[in-house]
Tab-separated table of C-alpha atoms and ligand atoms in Angstrom:
chain	number	residue	atom	x	y	z
A	1	MET	CA	100.111	126.084	78.630
A	2	HIS	CA	99.377	127.385	82.047
A	3	VAL	CA	97.312	124.626	83.546
A	4	MET	CA	98.915	124.355	86.936
A	5	PRO	CA	98.502	127.684	88.719
A	6	GLU	CA	96.014	126.274	91.173
A	7	LYS	CA	98.414	123.601	92.332
A	8	ARG	CA	101.241	126.085	92.671
A	9	VAL	CA	99.178	128.179	95.029
A	10	LYS	CA	98.300	125.184	97.141
A	11	ARG	CA	101.956	124.395	97.560
A	12	GLU	CA	102.698	127.646	99.345
A	13	TYR	CA	102.179	126.199	102.783
A	14	MET	CA	105.190	123.984	102.233
A	15	SER	CA	108.313	125.243	103.852
A	16	THR	CA	111.863	124.619	102.756
A	17	SER	CA	113.880	121.709	103.988
A	18	PRO	CA	117.291	120.287	103.109
A	19	LYS	CA	117.692	118.708	99.707
A	20	SER	CA	119.563	115.656	100.919
A	21	THR	CA	116.548	113.334	100.942
A	22	GLN	CA	116.038	113.874	97.228
A	23	GLU	CA	119.301	112.149	96.434
A	24	ILE	CA	118.120	108.762	97.688
A	25	THR	CA	118.440	106.309	94.831
A	26	THR	CA	116.084	103.549	93.797
A	27	GLU	CA	118.751	100.984	94.682
A	28	HIS	CA	119.085	102.412	98.160
A	29	LEU	CA	115.319	102.440	98.704
A	30	SER	CA	115.117	98.833	97.503
A	31	LYS	CA	117.852	97.889	99.936
A	32	LEU	CA	115.987	99.551	102.803
A	33	LEU	CA	112.785	97.694	101.934
A	34	ALA	CA	114.710	94.424	101.762
A	35	GLU	CA	116.153	95.082	105.222
A	36	VAL	CA	112.699	95.762	106.625
A	37	ALA	CA	111.424	92.550	105.032
A	38	SER	CA	114.254	90.299	106.093
A	39	SER	CA	115.179	91.582	109.537
A	40	ARG	CA	112.514	94.124	110.427
A	41	SER	CA	115.195	96.758	110.652
A	42	ARG	CA	113.844	99.760	112.521
A	43	ARG	CA	116.693	101.875	111.275
A	44	ALA	CA	115.890	101.066	107.641
A	45	PHE	CA	112.215	101.723	108.214
A	46	SER	CA	112.883	105.043	109.939
A	47	GLU	CA	114.852	106.152	106.911
A	48	LEU	CA	112.010	105.120	104.587
A	49	PHE	CA	109.529	106.853	106.830
A	50	LYS	CA	111.500	110.103	106.928
A	51	HIS	CA	111.741	110.062	103.156
A	52	PHE	CA	108.165	109.153	102.277
A	53	ALA	CA	105.939	110.376	105.110
A	54	PRO	CA	106.305	114.131	104.448
A	55	ARG	CA	105.816	113.603	100.713
A	56	LEU	CA	102.780	111.426	101.279
A	57	GLN	CA	101.421	114.015	103.625
A	58	ALA	CA	101.860	116.806	101.075
A	59	PHE	CA	100.200	114.663	98.413
A	60	ALA	CA	97.319	113.601	100.658
A	61	THR	CA	96.677	117.113	101.937
A	62	ARG	CA	96.360	118.330	98.357
A	63	GLN	CA	94.055	115.430	97.552
A	64	PHE	CA	91.752	115.565	100.536
A	65	GLY	CA	92.098	119.126	101.735
A	66	ASN	CA	91.597	117.627	105.185
A	67	GLU	CA	94.535	117.204	107.510
A	68	GLN	CA	93.164	114.371	109.586
A	69	THR	CA	92.292	112.254	106.545
A	70	ALA	CA	95.684	113.097	105.109
A	71	MET	CA	97.427	111.875	108.268
A	72	ASP	CA	95.340	108.691	108.195
A	73	LEU	CA	96.509	108.025	104.660
A	74	VAL	CA	100.141	108.546	105.649
A	75	GLN	CA	99.805	106.248	108.646
A	76	ASP	CA	97.944	103.483	106.766
A	77	THR	CA	100.368	103.573	103.889
A	78	MET	CA	103.488	103.461	106.026
A	79	THR	CA	102.001	100.779	108.306
A	80	ASN	CA	101.656	98.563	105.259
A	81	VAL	CA	105.222	99.344	104.214
A	82	TRP	CA	106.452	98.276	107.661
A	83	HIS	CA	104.506	95.025	107.819
A	84	LYS	CA	104.346	94.042	104.173
A	85	ALA	CA	107.735	94.972	102.788
A	86	HIS	CA	108.191	91.300	101.863
A	87	LEU	CA	105.505	91.746	99.195
A	88	PHE	CA	107.641	94.269	97.325
A	89	SER	CA	109.468	92.812	94.348
A	90	PRO	CA	111.988	94.960	92.493
A	91	GLU	CA	111.229	93.180	89.203
A	92	LYS	CA	107.731	94.670	89.166
A	93	GLY	CA	108.766	98.290	89.638
A	94	SER	CA	110.576	100.762	91.841
A	95	PRO	CA	109.947	101.193	95.595
A	96	THR	CA	108.568	104.655	94.868
A	97	THR	CA	105.971	103.176	92.522
A	98	TRP	CA	105.104	100.408	94.949
A	99	ILE	CA	104.490	102.852	97.777
A	100	PHE	CA	102.523	105.139	95.464
A	101	THR	CA	100.227	102.249	94.478
A	102	ILE	CA	99.609	101.429	98.148
A	103	ALA	CA	98.682	105.060	98.812
A	104	ARG	CA	96.571	105.242	95.640
A	105	ASN	CA	94.603	102.172	96.768
A	106	ILE	CA	94.046	103.507	100.266
A	107	ARG	CA	92.885	106.843	98.873
A	108	PHE	CA	90.535	105.102	96.439
A	109	ASP	CA	88.960	103.124	99.292
A	110	ILE	CA	88.643	106.184	101.538
A	111	LEU	CA	86.857	108.121	98.793
A	112	ARG	CA	84.483	105.254	98.014
A	113	LYS	CA	83.714	104.603	101.656
A	114	ASN	CA	82.479	108.159	101.909
A	115	LYS	CA	79.996	107.511	99.112
A	116	HIS	CA	78.882	103.917	99.454
A	117	ARG	CA	78.221	101.339	102.099
A	118	GLN	CA	79.635	97.926	102.759
A	119	ASN	CA	80.076	95.159	100.192
A	120	ASP	CA	81.770	97.618	97.913
A	121	VAL	CA	84.600	96.835	95.542
A	122	SER	CA	87.958	97.456	97.105
A	123	ALA	CA	90.920	98.934	95.308
A	124	GLU	CA	92.716	95.677	95.991
A	125	ASP	CA	90.243	93.897	93.653
A	126	LEU	CA	91.130	96.289	90.867
A	127	TRP	CA	94.837	96.716	91.548
A	128	PRO	CA	96.170	93.867	93.684
A	129	VAL	CA	99.175	95.313	95.493
A	130	LEU	CA	99.054	93.810	98.981
A	131	SER	CA	97.134	90.585	98.455
A	132	GLU	CA	99.118	87.548	99.383
A	133	GLU	CA	99.601	85.181	96.528
A	134	MET	CA	99.987	81.546	97.394
A	135	SER	CA	103.769	81.300	97.431
A	136	ASP	CA	105.659	78.097	96.720
A	137	SER	CA	106.338	77.469	100.379
A	138	ASP	CA	102.676	78.000	101.259
A	139	GLU	CA	101.672	75.443	98.692
A	140	GLU	CA	104.296	73.064	99.942
A	141	PHE	CA	102.618	73.459	103.279
A	142	ALA	CA	99.122	72.815	102.058
A	143	LEU	CA	100.343	69.581	100.523
A	144	ASP	CA	102.330	68.557	103.545
A	145	GLN	CA	99.742	69.382	106.110
A	146	ASN	CA	97.671	66.251	105.430
A	147	ILE	CA	100.586	63.915	105.776
A	148	LEU	CA	101.989	65.681	108.725
A	149	LEU	CA	99.036	65.852	110.995
A	150	GLN	CA	98.821	62.076	111.062
A	151	GLU	CA	102.426	61.151	110.629
A	152	ILE	CA	104.248	63.884	112.428
A	153	GLY	CA	103.771	61.821	115.567
A	154	GLU	CA	106.590	62.284	117.958
A	155	PHE	CA	109.142	62.986	115.276
A	156	TYR	CA	108.990	66.709	115.645
A	157	ARG	CA	110.419	66.461	119.151
A	158	GLN	CA	113.712	65.429	117.601
A	159	LEU	CA	114.057	68.680	115.639
A	160	PRO	CA	116.474	71.424	116.733
A	161	ASP	CA	114.741	73.755	119.203
A	162	ALA	CA	114.379	76.701	116.834
A	163	GLN	CA	112.608	74.553	114.231
A	164	ARG	CA	110.613	72.539	116.756
A	165	ILE	CA	109.078	75.663	118.254
A	166	VAL	CA	107.969	76.936	114.848
A	167	ILE	CA	106.507	73.551	113.882
A	168	GLU	CA	104.694	73.254	117.218
A	169	GLN	CA	103.088	76.636	116.816
A	170	ILE	CA	102.030	76.118	113.229
A	171	TYR	CA	100.983	72.474	113.144
A	172	ILE	CA	99.934	71.806	116.704
A	173	GLN	CA	98.571	75.183	117.733
A	174	GLY	CA	97.370	76.076	114.241
A	175	LYS	CA	98.938	79.517	114.038
A	176	SER	CA	99.765	81.280	110.804
A	177	GLN	CA	103.358	81.978	109.864
A	178	GLN	CA	102.714	85.677	110.359
A	179	GLU	CA	101.402	85.103	113.883
A	180	VAL	CA	104.438	83.007	114.759
A	181	SER	CA	106.655	85.720	113.357
A	182	ASP	CA	104.925	88.361	115.473
A	183	GLU	CA	104.871	86.335	118.674
A	184	LEU	CA	108.428	85.112	118.560
A	185	ASP	CA	109.551	88.460	117.191
A	186	ILE	CA	111.467	86.874	114.333
A	187	PRO	CA	111.187	87.844	110.659
A	188	LEU	CA	108.556	86.144	108.552
A	189	GLY	CA	111.280	84.992	106.153
A	190	THR	CA	113.021	83.197	109.014
A	191	VAL	CA	109.790	81.478	110.058
A	192	LYS	CA	109.339	80.331	106.472
A	193	SER	CA	112.861	78.989	106.112
A	194	ARG	CA	112.775	77.250	109.505
A	195	THR	CA	109.495	75.624	108.557
A	196	ARG	CA	110.877	74.491	105.244
A	197	LEU	CA	113.989	73.024	106.858
A	198	ALA	CA	111.921	71.327	109.534
A	199	LEU	CA	109.556	69.820	106.986
A	200	GLN	CA	112.486	68.471	105.023
A	201	LYS	CA	113.929	66.853	108.109
A	202	LEU	CA	110.566	65.445	109.137
A	203	LYS	CA	110.091	63.931	105.712
A	204	GLU	CA	113.482	62.272	105.974
A	205	MET	CA	112.635	60.924	109.406
A	206	ILE	CA	109.249	59.618	108.293
A	207	THR	CA	110.697	57.975	105.192
A	208	ALA	CA	113.548	56.409	107.159
A	209	HIS	CA	111.062	55.053	109.644
A	210	ASP	CA	108.827	53.444	106.974
B	1	MET	CA	95.880	92.527	66.839
B	2	ILE	CA	94.070	94.950	69.116
B	3	LYS	CA	93.235	98.107	67.164
B	4	PHE	CA	91.416	100.222	69.744
B	5	HIS	CA	92.892	101.220	73.082
B	6	PRO	CA	91.912	103.565	75.902
B	7	THR	CA	93.377	107.041	75.397
B	8	GLU	CA	96.456	107.960	77.368
B	9	GLU	CA	94.322	110.422	79.316
B	10	LEU	CA	92.056	107.582	80.466
B	11	LEU	CA	95.048	105.415	81.368
B	12	VAL	CA	96.532	108.214	83.487
B	13	LYS	CA	93.239	108.665	85.340
B	14	TYR	CA	93.053	104.902	85.790
B	15	VAL	CA	96.523	104.846	87.354
B	16	GLN	CA	95.647	107.773	89.609
B	17	GLY	CA	92.461	106.042	90.744
B	18	GLU	CA	90.401	108.953	89.452
B	19	LEU	CA	87.814	106.890	87.574
B	20	ASP	CA	84.707	105.127	88.798
B	21	ALA	CA	85.434	101.565	89.941
B	22	SER	CA	83.284	100.152	87.155
B	23	LEU	CA	85.249	101.948	84.446
B	24	CYS	CA	88.482	100.879	86.158
B	25	LEU	CA	87.215	97.312	85.791
B	26	VAL	CA	86.789	97.676	82.013
B	27	ILE	CA	90.168	99.335	81.564
B	28	GLY	CA	91.909	96.864	83.896
B	29	THR	CA	90.423	93.998	81.897
B	30	HIS	CA	91.635	95.575	78.647
B	31	ILE	CA	95.119	95.868	80.174
B	32	ASP	CA	95.004	92.155	81.042
B	33	MET	CA	94.394	91.474	77.347
B	34	CYS	CA	96.710	94.136	75.886
B	35	PRO	CA	100.495	93.984	76.372
B	36	VAL	CA	100.855	97.420	74.742
B	37	CYS	CA	98.686	99.147	77.335
B	38	ALA	CA	100.156	97.017	80.129
B	39	ASN	CA	103.548	98.518	79.249
B	40	THR	CA	102.213	102.031	78.951
B	41	VAL	CA	100.553	101.714	82.346
B	42	LYS	CA	103.833	100.616	83.927
B	43	ASP	CA	105.474	103.760	82.545
B	44	ILE	CA	102.619	105.961	83.673
B	45	GLU	CA	102.796	104.463	87.172
B	46	GLU	CA	106.499	105.273	87.423
B	47	GLN	CA	105.883	108.809	86.199
B	48	VAL	CA	102.912	109.506	88.412
B	49	ALA	CA	104.699	108.055	91.435
B	50	ARG	CA	107.742	110.189	90.713
B	51	SER	CA	105.629	113.285	90.334
B	52	VAL	CA	103.973	112.573	93.671
B	53	PHE	CA	107.167	111.838	95.570
B	54	ILE	CA	109.937	113.641	93.765
B	55	ASN	CA	109.219	115.990	90.901
B	56	GLU	CA	106.481	117.960	92.569
B	57	LEU	CA	108.876	118.661	95.366
B	58	GLN	CA	111.577	119.819	92.977
B	59	GLY	CA	109.245	121.714	90.689
B	60	SER	CA	109.800	125.133	92.164
B	61	ALA	CA	111.983	126.742	94.756
B	62	SER	CA	109.345	126.549	97.428
B	63	ALA	CA	108.327	123.027	96.522
B	64	THR	CA	109.776	120.953	99.309
B	65	PRO	CA	108.049	118.518	101.630
B	66	ALA	CA	105.481	119.859	103.996
B	67	GLN	CA	106.965	119.903	107.430
B	68	LEU	CA	105.185	117.655	109.772
B	69	PRO	CA	105.901	118.708	113.298
B	70	GLU	CA	108.891	116.641	114.387
B	71	ALA	CA	107.114	115.335	117.467
B	72	GLU	CA	104.064	114.227	115.531
B	73	MET	CA	106.285	112.448	113.003
B	74	ASN	CA	108.180	110.559	115.661
B	75	MET	CA	104.990	109.586	117.403
B	76	MET	CA	103.558	108.171	114.203
B	77	LEU	CA	106.786	106.318	113.508
B	78	GLU	CA	106.687	104.749	116.972
B	79	GLN	CA	103.023	103.816	116.601
B	80	ILE	CA	103.695	102.114	113.295
B	81	ILE	CA	106.669	100.150	114.539
B	82	SER	CA	104.735	98.824	117.529
B	83	SER	CA	101.506	98.217	115.571
B	84	HIS	CA	100.034	94.798	114.849
B	85	ALA	CA	100.366	93.551	111.319
B	86	PRO	CA	97.265	94.421	109.280
B	87	GLU	CA	95.175	91.393	108.464
B	88	LYS	CA	96.438	89.349	105.576
B	89	ILE	CA	94.480	90.047	102.423
B	90	VAL	CA	93.699	86.701	100.916
B	91	ARG	CA	91.487	86.847	97.876
B	92	GLU	CA	89.028	84.157	96.928
B	93	PRO	CA	90.104	82.373	93.767
B	94	ALA	CA	89.161	84.261	90.610
B	95	LEU	CA	86.382	83.009	88.360
B	96	GLU	CA	88.227	81.576	85.380
B	97	GLU	CA	85.484	81.036	82.861
B	98	ILE	CA	81.777	81.255	82.241
B	99	THR	CA	79.544	79.068	80.101
B	100	LEU	CA	76.943	80.587	77.781
B	101	GLU	CA	74.773	78.752	75.285
B	102	GLY	CA	77.016	75.741	75.763
B	103	LYS	CA	80.150	77.694	74.989
B	104	GLN	CA	83.014	78.427	77.373
B	105	PHE	CA	84.538	81.872	77.710
B	106	LYS	CA	87.750	82.532	79.600
B	107	LEU	CA	87.664	85.591	81.852
B	108	PRO	CA	90.731	87.863	82.108
B	109	PRO	CA	92.031	88.063	85.706
B	110	THR	CA	90.694	91.519	86.593
B	111	LEU	CA	87.172	90.529	85.628
B	112	GLY	CA	87.635	87.100	87.190
B	113	ARG	CA	88.539	88.640	90.557
B	114	LEU	CA	85.098	90.257	90.587
B	115	GLY	CA	83.418	87.083	89.321
B	116	SER	CA	81.379	86.654	92.510
B	117	ARG	CA	79.595	89.910	91.625
B	118	LEU	CA	78.292	88.622	88.333
B	119	GLY	CA	74.467	88.610	88.378
B	120	HIS	CA	71.951	86.474	86.523
B	121	TRP	CA	71.642	86.383	82.768
B	122	SER	CA	68.518	87.729	81.171
B	123	LYS	CA	67.460	87.935	77.566
B	124	VAL	CA	66.820	91.251	75.855
B	125	PRO	CA	65.188	91.609	72.416
B	126	GLY	CA	67.339	90.817	69.405
B	127	SER	CA	69.211	87.625	70.462
B	128	VAL	CA	71.080	89.547	73.097
B	129	TRP	CA	71.723	88.466	76.681
B	130	ARG	CA	73.015	90.544	79.529
B	131	ALA	CA	74.260	89.943	83.052
B	132	PRO	CA	75.145	92.784	85.405
B	133	VAL	CA	78.392	92.969	87.324
B	134	ASN	CA	77.129	94.292	90.637
B	135	LEU	CA	79.359	97.065	91.897
B	136	SER	CA	77.825	99.753	94.018
B	137	GLY	CA	77.783	103.178	92.482
B	138	HIS	CA	75.894	105.050	89.851
B	139	ASP	CA	77.558	103.688	86.724
B	140	LYS	CA	76.439	100.341	85.370
B	141	ILE	CA	78.448	97.526	83.970
B	142	ASN	CA	77.147	94.462	82.139
B	143	LEU	CA	78.418	91.470	80.308
B	144	ILE	CA	76.590	91.535	76.984
B	145	TYR	CA	76.410	88.475	74.831
B	146	MET	CA	75.238	88.818	71.233
B	147	ALA	CA	74.538	85.632	69.325
B	148	ALA	CA	75.662	85.448	65.695
B	149	GLY	CA	73.481	87.692	63.533
B	150	ALA	CA	72.215	89.753	66.467
B	151	SER	CA	71.880	93.508	66.740
B	152	VAL	CA	71.243	96.194	69.305
B	153	PRO	CA	68.938	98.883	67.858
B	154	GLU	CA	70.533	102.199	66.900
B	155	HIS	CA	71.076	104.250	69.993
B	156	THR	CA	72.908	107.196	71.376
B	157	HIS	CA	73.993	107.948	74.913
B	158	ARG	CA	73.112	110.673	77.303
B	159	GLY	CA	76.416	109.905	78.917
B	160	SER	CA	79.311	107.773	77.793
B	161	GLU	CA	79.655	104.128	76.838
B	162	ALA	CA	82.761	101.972	77.031
B	163	THR	CA	82.757	98.556	75.397
B	164	LEU	CA	85.460	95.924	75.601
B	165	VAL	CA	85.332	92.882	73.323
B	166	LEU	CA	86.139	89.839	75.434
B	167	ASN	CA	85.611	87.274	72.724
B	168	GLY	CA	84.319	87.266	69.143
B	169	SER	CA	83.600	90.302	67.008
B	170	PHE	CA	80.952	92.885	66.322
B	171	ALA	CA	80.632	95.847	63.988
B	172	ASP	CA	78.881	99.205	63.962
B	173	GLU	CA	78.724	102.100	61.499
B	174	PHE	CA	82.288	103.091	62.320
B	175	ASP	CA	84.331	99.919	62.353
B	176	CYS	CA	84.668	96.254	63.214
B	177	TYR	CA	85.887	95.245	66.661
B	178	GLU	CA	87.608	92.088	67.873
B	179	ASP	CA	89.072	90.490	70.995
B	180	GLY	CA	90.589	93.111	73.269
B	181	ASP	CA	89.314	96.170	71.399
B	182	PHE	CA	88.213	98.979	73.689
B	183	ILE	CA	85.650	101.453	72.336
B	184	PHE	CA	84.745	104.656	74.125
B	185	LEU	CA	81.758	106.645	72.842
B	186	ASP	CA	80.211	109.821	74.141
B	187	GLN	CA	76.774	111.298	73.553
B	188	GLN	CA	77.639	112.564	70.082
B	189	HIS	CA	77.879	109.065	68.670
B	190	LYS	CA	74.920	107.118	67.391
B	191	HIS	CA	75.596	103.515	66.580
B	192	THR	CA	74.021	100.149	65.867
B	193	PRO	CA	76.187	97.306	67.137
B	194	GLN	CA	75.661	94.017	65.367
B	195	THR	CA	77.248	90.635	64.932
B	196	ALA	CA	77.605	88.697	61.684
B	197	GLN	CA	78.673	85.033	61.467
B	198	GLU	CA	80.412	85.114	64.791
B	199	ASP	CA	78.910	85.682	68.238
B	200	CYS	CA	80.376	88.231	70.607
B	201	LEU	CA	80.873	88.628	74.352
B	202	THR	CA	81.553	92.157	75.562
B	203	LEU	CA	81.936	94.018	78.806
B	204	ALA	CA	79.962	97.252	78.582
B	205	TRP	CA	80.033	100.270	80.850
B	206	LEU	CA	77.422	103.034	80.841
B	207	ASN	CA	77.084	106.108	82.985
B	208	GLU	CA	73.597	107.004	81.690
B	209	PRO	CA	70.830	104.940	80.069
B	210	LEU	CA	70.878	104.342	76.329
B	211	GLN	CA	68.595	106.428	74.072
B	212	PHE	CA	67.196	104.478	71.162
B	213	THR	CA	67.011	106.696	68.108
B	214	SER	CA	65.575	104.886	65.124
B	215	GLY	CA	62.170	103.698	63.946
B	216	VAL	CA	60.372	101.144	65.997
B	217	ALA	CA	63.263	100.921	68.433
B	218	ARG	CA	62.260	104.302	69.839
B	219	LEU	CA	59.388	102.450	71.416
B	220	LEU	CA	62.025	100.693	73.480
B	221	ASN	CA	63.085	103.897	75.181
B	222	PRO	CA	60.824	103.361	78.172
B	223	PHE	CA	62.744	100.102	78.612
B	224	SER	CA	66.162	101.558	77.936
B	225	ASN	CA	67.062	100.602	81.441
B	226	LEU	CA	67.224	97.064	80.075
B	227	PHE	CA	70.867	97.959	79.639
B	228	PHE	CA	71.132	100.184	82.653
B	229	ARG	CA	70.549	98.535	85.964
C	301	ZN	ZN1	95.539	98.528	74.736
């Protein structure tokens, strides 16, 4: 069946480039995403970007037939990959699929925004890809917050500096973990683990004091 | 056992985001209820993603990535790395169940996530109740509740109709449908849905108003938007 001639024609604008990028394995892509998530590795992200951006651009140009919209889709998609790599989980699928679903959702929202006004369904309602689930440590937090605000007292001053600063920002200044991560320029994972360690220590101190 | 599933063609379009949001809602809700389709959709996602990022580029000799100008690429890369994190997307908790005629019905997660868009219930003739799920767009989607022994008059469709059984069972001229069954009918099909001993809650999608075809029910045609608004 010859159902694809139209697409073939549209591909003509593509020029040749080395094949090397095609050999990137799923394992390698997963490793790059993990590095972005854990240490915000610019090198790992650049590699991801060089692999996916041109492909996304080709895809989006075919879809929209508009270069500016296509570039917006590439930029939005890769911005989410950079900031939200921690939401990728290899058990749910490959990195390629994860990035495709991000792009699919952004495209879906762009197309609907052209047709409808506000209060519309978002792709994220239909296909949650980037929504933050309440993680265990977040819940731990919610539970601890009540105790802490009253009982934290002066205890937190006794924590090691790295943990004290995180606790100060979150519990005293009311910042989110993400904000602390951005401001102190440390990975979100590190903020989470420092908070967890600090909470453990605080609990011990409070219990010992009682 | 679920007997009726969306066709593979529909599932592919669903994965590609090519369907109206309201039809995506019905199919997504079916997938919540159907492990078979959930698996198929995972496979389709992998395949579609690969065709977007890999296969299409290997498909023919000339099929390699479009070349973004190097400078533009690097500029975008720099912009992204120094950008602020996009706002966290935190969803409101999903609606877990609804109560109708004193009976509780659990909502599958996809439908539950849109629970805040569920409108008021109203009664339509024949022991049938409906409540719209308010999504903007042309197509309409309703929860339809049929009490035991209820029927919707014989009708056909100018467009298409998708029905998903959420709980209970109903029958028409073609078959009997139970929890999780997904039925897609186009304008060629006339049918008369009815319940027997058991009541039935369905999620129904329409892209054009119903056309009532038989006897007295034809008088209902001026009101066919009872099911389409
Ligand atoms: Zn199914």
